[in-house]
Amino acid sequence: MTRELTRQQHLDLYYYMRLNRAVEDTMVKLFRQNKIVGGLYSSLGQEAISVGTAFALEKKDWLAPMIRNIGALLVKGVPPRDIFTQHMAKYTSPTLGKDGTSHFGDLDKLHIVSPISMLGDLIPVMTGVAMAGRYLGQKIVAMTWIGDGGSSTGVFHEGLNLAATQKAPFVLILENNGWAYSTPVRRQVPLENLADRAKAYGIASYIVDGNDVADVYSTTKQAVDRARAGEGPILIEAKTFRRMGHAQHDPAEYVPKEMREYWEKRDPILLHEKFLTEKKLLDAKTKKEIETKIDKLLSKDRDFAEDSPMPPPELAEKGVYCTGDDCHKIRAKWERPIAEVTPPNSSIDASWVVEGFGRGKSSGGGVAPIHFGDTRAAEERKGNEEKMAPTTRSETVTRKTAKPAKSKPARPQKSAKPAAKQPPRKARR
């Protein structure tokens, strides 16, 4: 286990994991009281992944969570009340009650892209965010998550290939929690390590114990630093276990009893708490202070959510379509001179002349190189350059090819003579 963290960093990781679990425990109670609108998805036993990976990002970096990444939202700065009101579809929620679960984002301040329900689709989206940040000179890193089942979707491979070819500063966290709904990994993928999928795209990958928050953070921090330095995307496989069913409606009776018992003993919060206690980084007083802080925060935010109104009916017709600045005023934030990435500095000749291959005389009599790109535009540019330039070898070749007509004695033009009359044809009978 890597332990190159300060005491405060260790305590922060512990705090956010405890907060993550407490938020979800609170929502389970709200769900059973029929106060949650829609489904509820648990990350019980996976808190170390969401917290540890998001903790490795800088404030300017971007992330796009999935339904089991509430911990990442908390680390990024989303208050529990936003998560409560969002799941309860209240008017005070980030989406004003128009959506549920974790389908909300913050593009302006927290740099959070809203989740996409179609698994894998966040990969090309966040690849685009990473490329845009590089174009603007922001030196950011983009991150998203995918499950073991989601790694078998077509868009997973398409998106990762795009990120690889563009060397995008992008980090993908593959949460291998053992089950794609009710299908075990061994029944869907013929691989022992899903991180091996990175080899197909020529990018680096890591495998980490997803229940060790310090290892998750340290490994992710290394990947983030490499991506920011221009080494391209990196895939991290975090091996863990989903201790609850797919959602609250799923009792997960398909999970073997022995498997559940094994992973319950490897609870990420208990493992980190044991380490902190043994290293004398956490005492009873500090632990009590953290628990009190969490209880006070959740009590206040839960009351706020429960007391919040439902959205008014007239809101249904508003915000359906984006109409411009009255919808949002987000603009690109340039961190570099625009001139660096606009013409003429960014202009290149979109043709490639292959020396020694395909040259000769064209039908027009000139040299015929092979072009890759806009052939006509390239030929026109070349012709204009030759007209303006002094005599060169290519100009000489052109002149020799286009031979002038030899002077001859003047003679009457044939066109001046009247055409000979032809005898009229007999009409056919």
JSON list of N, CA and C in Angstrom, two decimals, residues 1-6 9-10 13 206-209 212-222 272 275 279:
[
{"chain": "A", "resi": 1, "resn": "MET", "atom": "N", "xyz": [0.83, -1.20, 0.00]},
{"chain": "A", "resi": 1, "resn": "MET", "atom": "CA", "xyz": [0.00, 0.00, 0.00]},
{"chain": "A", "resi": 1, "resn": "MET", "atom": "C", "xyz": [0.87, 1.25, 0.00]},
{"chain": "A", "resi": 2, "resn": "THR", "atom": "N", "xyz": [0.55, 2.19, -0.88]},
{"chain": "A", "resi": 2, "resn": "THR", "atom": "CA", "xyz": [1.28, 3.45, -0.94]},
{"chain": "A", "resi": 2, "resn": "THR", "atom": "C", "xyz": [0.74, 4.40, 0.11]},
{"chain": "A", "resi": 3, "resn": "ARG", "atom": "N", "xyz": [1.62, 4.98, 0.90]},
{"chain": "A", "resi": 3, "resn": "ARG", "atom": "CA", "xyz": [1.17, 5.83, 2.00]},
{"chain": "A", "resi": 3, "resn": "ARG", "atom": "C", "xyz": [1.86, 7.18, 1.98]},
{"chain": "A", "resi": 4, "resn": "GLU", "atom": "N", "xyz": [2.16, 7.71, 0.82]},
{"chain": "A", "resi": 4, "resn": "GLU", "atom": "CA", "xyz": [2.85, 8.99, 0.73]},
{"chain": "A", "resi": 4, "resn": "GLU", "atom": "C", "xyz": [1.84, 10.14, 0.75]},
{"chain": "A", "resi": 5, "resn": "LEU", "atom": "N", "xyz": [1.09, 10.22, 1.84]},
{"chain": "A", "resi": 5, "resn": "LEU", "atom": "CA", "xyz": [0.10, 11.26, 2.01]},
{"chain": "A", "resi": 5, "resn": "LEU", "atom": "C", "xyz": [0.30, 11.92, 3.37]},
{"chain": "A", "resi": 6, "resn": "THR", "atom": "N", "xyz": [-0.14, 13.15, 3.50]},
{"chain": "A", "resi": 6, "resn": "THR", "atom": "CA", "xyz": [-0.06, 13.83, 4.78]},
{"chain": "A", "resi": 6, "resn": "THR", "atom": "C", "xyz": [-1.19, 13.33, 5.68]},
{"chain": "A", "resi": 9, "resn": "GLN", "atom": "N", "xyz": [-4.50, 14.73, 4.53]},
{"chain": "A", "resi": 9, "resn": "GLN", "atom": "CA", "xyz": [-5.02, 14.06, 3.34]},
{"chain": "A", "resi": 9, "resn": "GLN", "atom": "C", "xyz": [-5.68, 12.73, 3.71]},
{"chain": "A", "resi": 10, "resn": "HIS", "atom": "N", "xyz": [-5.04, 11.98, 4.60]},
{"chain": "A", "resi": 10, "resn": "HIS", "atom": "CA", "xyz": [-5.63, 10.72, 5.06]},
{"chain": "A", "resi": 10, "resn": "HIS", "atom": "C", "xyz": [-6.97, 10.96, 5.74]},
{"chain": "A", "resi": 13, "resn": "LEU", "atom": "N", "xyz": [-9.68, 11.88, 3.15]},
{"chain": "A", "resi": 13, "resn": "LEU", "atom": "CA", "xyz": [-10.18, 10.70, 2.45]},
{"chain": "A", "resi": 13, "resn": "LEU", "atom": "C", "xyz": [-11.16, 9.92, 3.33]},
{"chain": "A", "resi": 206, "resn": "TYR", "atom": "N", "xyz": [-3.30, 0.85, -15.33]},
{"chain": "A", "resi": 206, "resn": "TYR", "atom": "CA", "xyz": [-2.93, 0.45, -13.98]},
{"chain": "A", "resi": 206, "resn": "TYR", "atom": "C", "xyz": [-4.02, -0.48, -13.44]},
{"chain": "A", "resi": 207, "resn": "ILE", "atom": "N", "xyz": [-3.64, -1.32, -12.50]},
{"chain": "A", "resi": 207, "resn": "ILE", "atom": "CA", "xyz": [-4.60, -2.14, -11.75]},
{"chain": "A", "resi": 207, "resn": "ILE", "atom": "C", "xyz": [-4.41, -1.80, -10.28]},
{"chain": "A", "resi": 208, "resn": "VAL", "atom": "N", "xyz": [-5.51, -1.49, -9.60]},
{"chain": "A", "resi": 208, "resn": "VAL", "atom": "CA", "xyz": [-5.41, -1.06, -8.22]},
{"chain": "A", "resi": 208, "resn": "VAL", "atom": "C", "xyz": [-6.47, -1.74, -7.37]},
{"chain": "A", "resi": 209, "resn": "ASP", "atom": "N", "xyz": [-6.17, -1.91, -6.10]},
{"chain": "A", "resi": 209, "resn": "ASP", "atom": "CA", "xyz": [-7.12, -2.44, -5.13]},
{"chain": "A", "resi": 209, "resn": "ASP", "atom": "C", "xyz": [-8.17, -1.35, -4.86]},
{"chain": "A", "resi": 212, "resn": "ASP", "atom": "N", "xyz": [-8.80, 0.04, -1.23]},
{"chain": "A", "resi": 212, "resn": "ASP", "atom": "CA", "xyz": [-7.73, 0.74, -0.51]},
{"chain": "A", "resi": 212, "resn": "ASP", "atom": "C", "xyz": [-7.69, 2.17, -1.02]},
{"chain": "A", "resi": 213, "resn": "VAL", "atom": "N", "xyz": [-8.29, 3.08, -0.28]},
{"chain": "A", "resi": 213, "resn": "VAL", "atom": "CA", "xyz": [-8.46, 4.45, -0.75]},
{"chain": "A", "resi": 213, "resn": "VAL", "atom": "C", "xyz": [-7.13, 5.16, -0.98]},
{"chain": "A", "resi": 214, "resn": "ALA", "atom": "N", "xyz": [-6.13, 4.85, -0.16]},
{"chain": "A", "resi": 214, "resn": "ALA", "atom": "CA", "xyz": [-4.82, 5.49, -0.34]},
{"chain": "A", "resi": 214, "resn": "ALA", "atom": "C", "xyz": [-4.16, 5.04, -1.63]},
{"chain": "A", "resi": 215, "resn": "ASP", "atom": "N", "xyz": [-4.28, 3.74, -1.92]},
{"chain": "A", "resi": 215, "resn": "ASP", "atom": "CA", "xyz": [-3.72, 3.22, -3.18]},
{"chain": "A", "resi": 215, "resn": "ASP", "atom": "C", "xyz": [-4.47, 3.79, -4.38]},
{"chain": "A", "resi": 216, "resn": "VAL", "atom": "N", "xyz": [-5.77, 3.89, -4.25]},
{"chain": "A", "resi": 216, "resn": "VAL", "atom": "CA", "xyz": [-6.57, 4.45, -5.34]},
{"chain": "A", "resi": 216, "resn": "VAL", "atom": "C", "xyz": [-6.13, 5.89, -5.61]},
{"chain": "A", "resi": 217, "resn": "TYR", "atom": "N", "xyz": [-5.99, 6.67, -4.54]},
{"chain": "A", "resi": 217, "resn": "TYR", "atom": "CA", "xyz": [-5.58, 8.06, -4.72]},
{"chain": "A", "resi": 217, "resn": "TYR", "atom": "C", "xyz": [-4.18, 8.16, -5.33]},
{"chain": "A", "resi": 218, "resn": "SER", "atom": "N", "xyz": [-3.23, 7.43, -4.78]},
{"chain": "A", "resi": 218, "resn": "SER", "atom": "CA", "xyz": [-1.84, 7.53, -5.23]},
{"chain": "A", "resi": 218, "resn": "SER", "atom": "C", "xyz": [-1.71, 7.12, -6.71]},
{"chain": "A", "resi": 219, "resn": "THR", "atom": "N", "xyz": [-2.37, 6.03, -7.07]},
{"chain": "A", "resi": 219, "resn": "THR", "atom": "CA", "xyz": [-2.31, 5.56, -8.45]},
{"chain": "A", "resi": 219, "resn": "THR", "atom": "C", "xyz": [-2.96, 6.56, -9.40]},
{"chain": "A", "resi": 220, "resn": "THR", "atom": "N", "xyz": [-4.11, 7.07, -9.00]},
{"chain": "A", "resi": 220, "resn": "THR", "atom": "CA", "xyz": [-4.82, 8.03, -9.85]},
{"chain": "A", "resi": 220, "resn": "THR", "atom": "C", "xyz": [-4.03, 9.33, -9.97]},
{"chain": "A", "resi": 221, "resn": "LYS", "atom": "N", "xyz": [-3.41, 9.76, -8.88]},
{"chain": "A", "resi": 221, "resn": "LYS", "atom": "CA", "xyz": [-2.62, 10.99, -8.93]},
{"chain": "A", "resi": 221, "resn": "LYS", "atom": "C", "xyz": [-1.48, 10.84, -9.94]},
{"chain": "A", "resi": 222, "resn": "GLN", "atom": "N", "xyz": [-0.85, 9.69, -9.96]},
{"chain": "A", "resi": 222, "resn": "GLN", "atom": "CA", "xyz": [0.23, 9.44, -10.92]},
{"chain": "A", "resi": 222, "resn": "GLN", "atom": "C", "xyz": [-0.32, 9.48, -12.35]},
{"chain": "A", "resi": 272, "resn": "HIS", "atom": "N", "xyz": [-9.36, 1.59, 6.03]},
{"chain": "A", "resi": 272, "resn": "HIS", "atom": "CA", "xyz": [-8.63, 2.85, 6.19]},
{"chain": "A", "resi": 272, "resn": "HIS", "atom": "C", "xyz": [-8.65, 3.31, 7.64]},
{"chain": "A", "resi": 275, "resn": "PHE", "atom": "N", "xyz": [-6.00, 1.39, 9.48]},
{"chain": "A", "resi": 275, "resn": "PHE", "atom": "CA", "xyz": [-4.67, 1.92, 9.17]},
{"chain": "A", "resi": 275, "resn": "PHE", "atom": "C", "xyz": [-4.41, 3.22, 9.91]},
{"chain": "A", "resi": 279, "resn": "LYS", "atom": "N", "xyz": [-1.48, 3.82, 12.81]},
{"chain": "A", "resi": 279, "resn": "LYS", "atom": "CA", "xyz": [-0.43, 4.81, 12.58]},
{"chain": "A", "resi": 279, "resn": "LYS", "atom": "C", "xyz": [-0.61, 6.05, 13.45]}
]
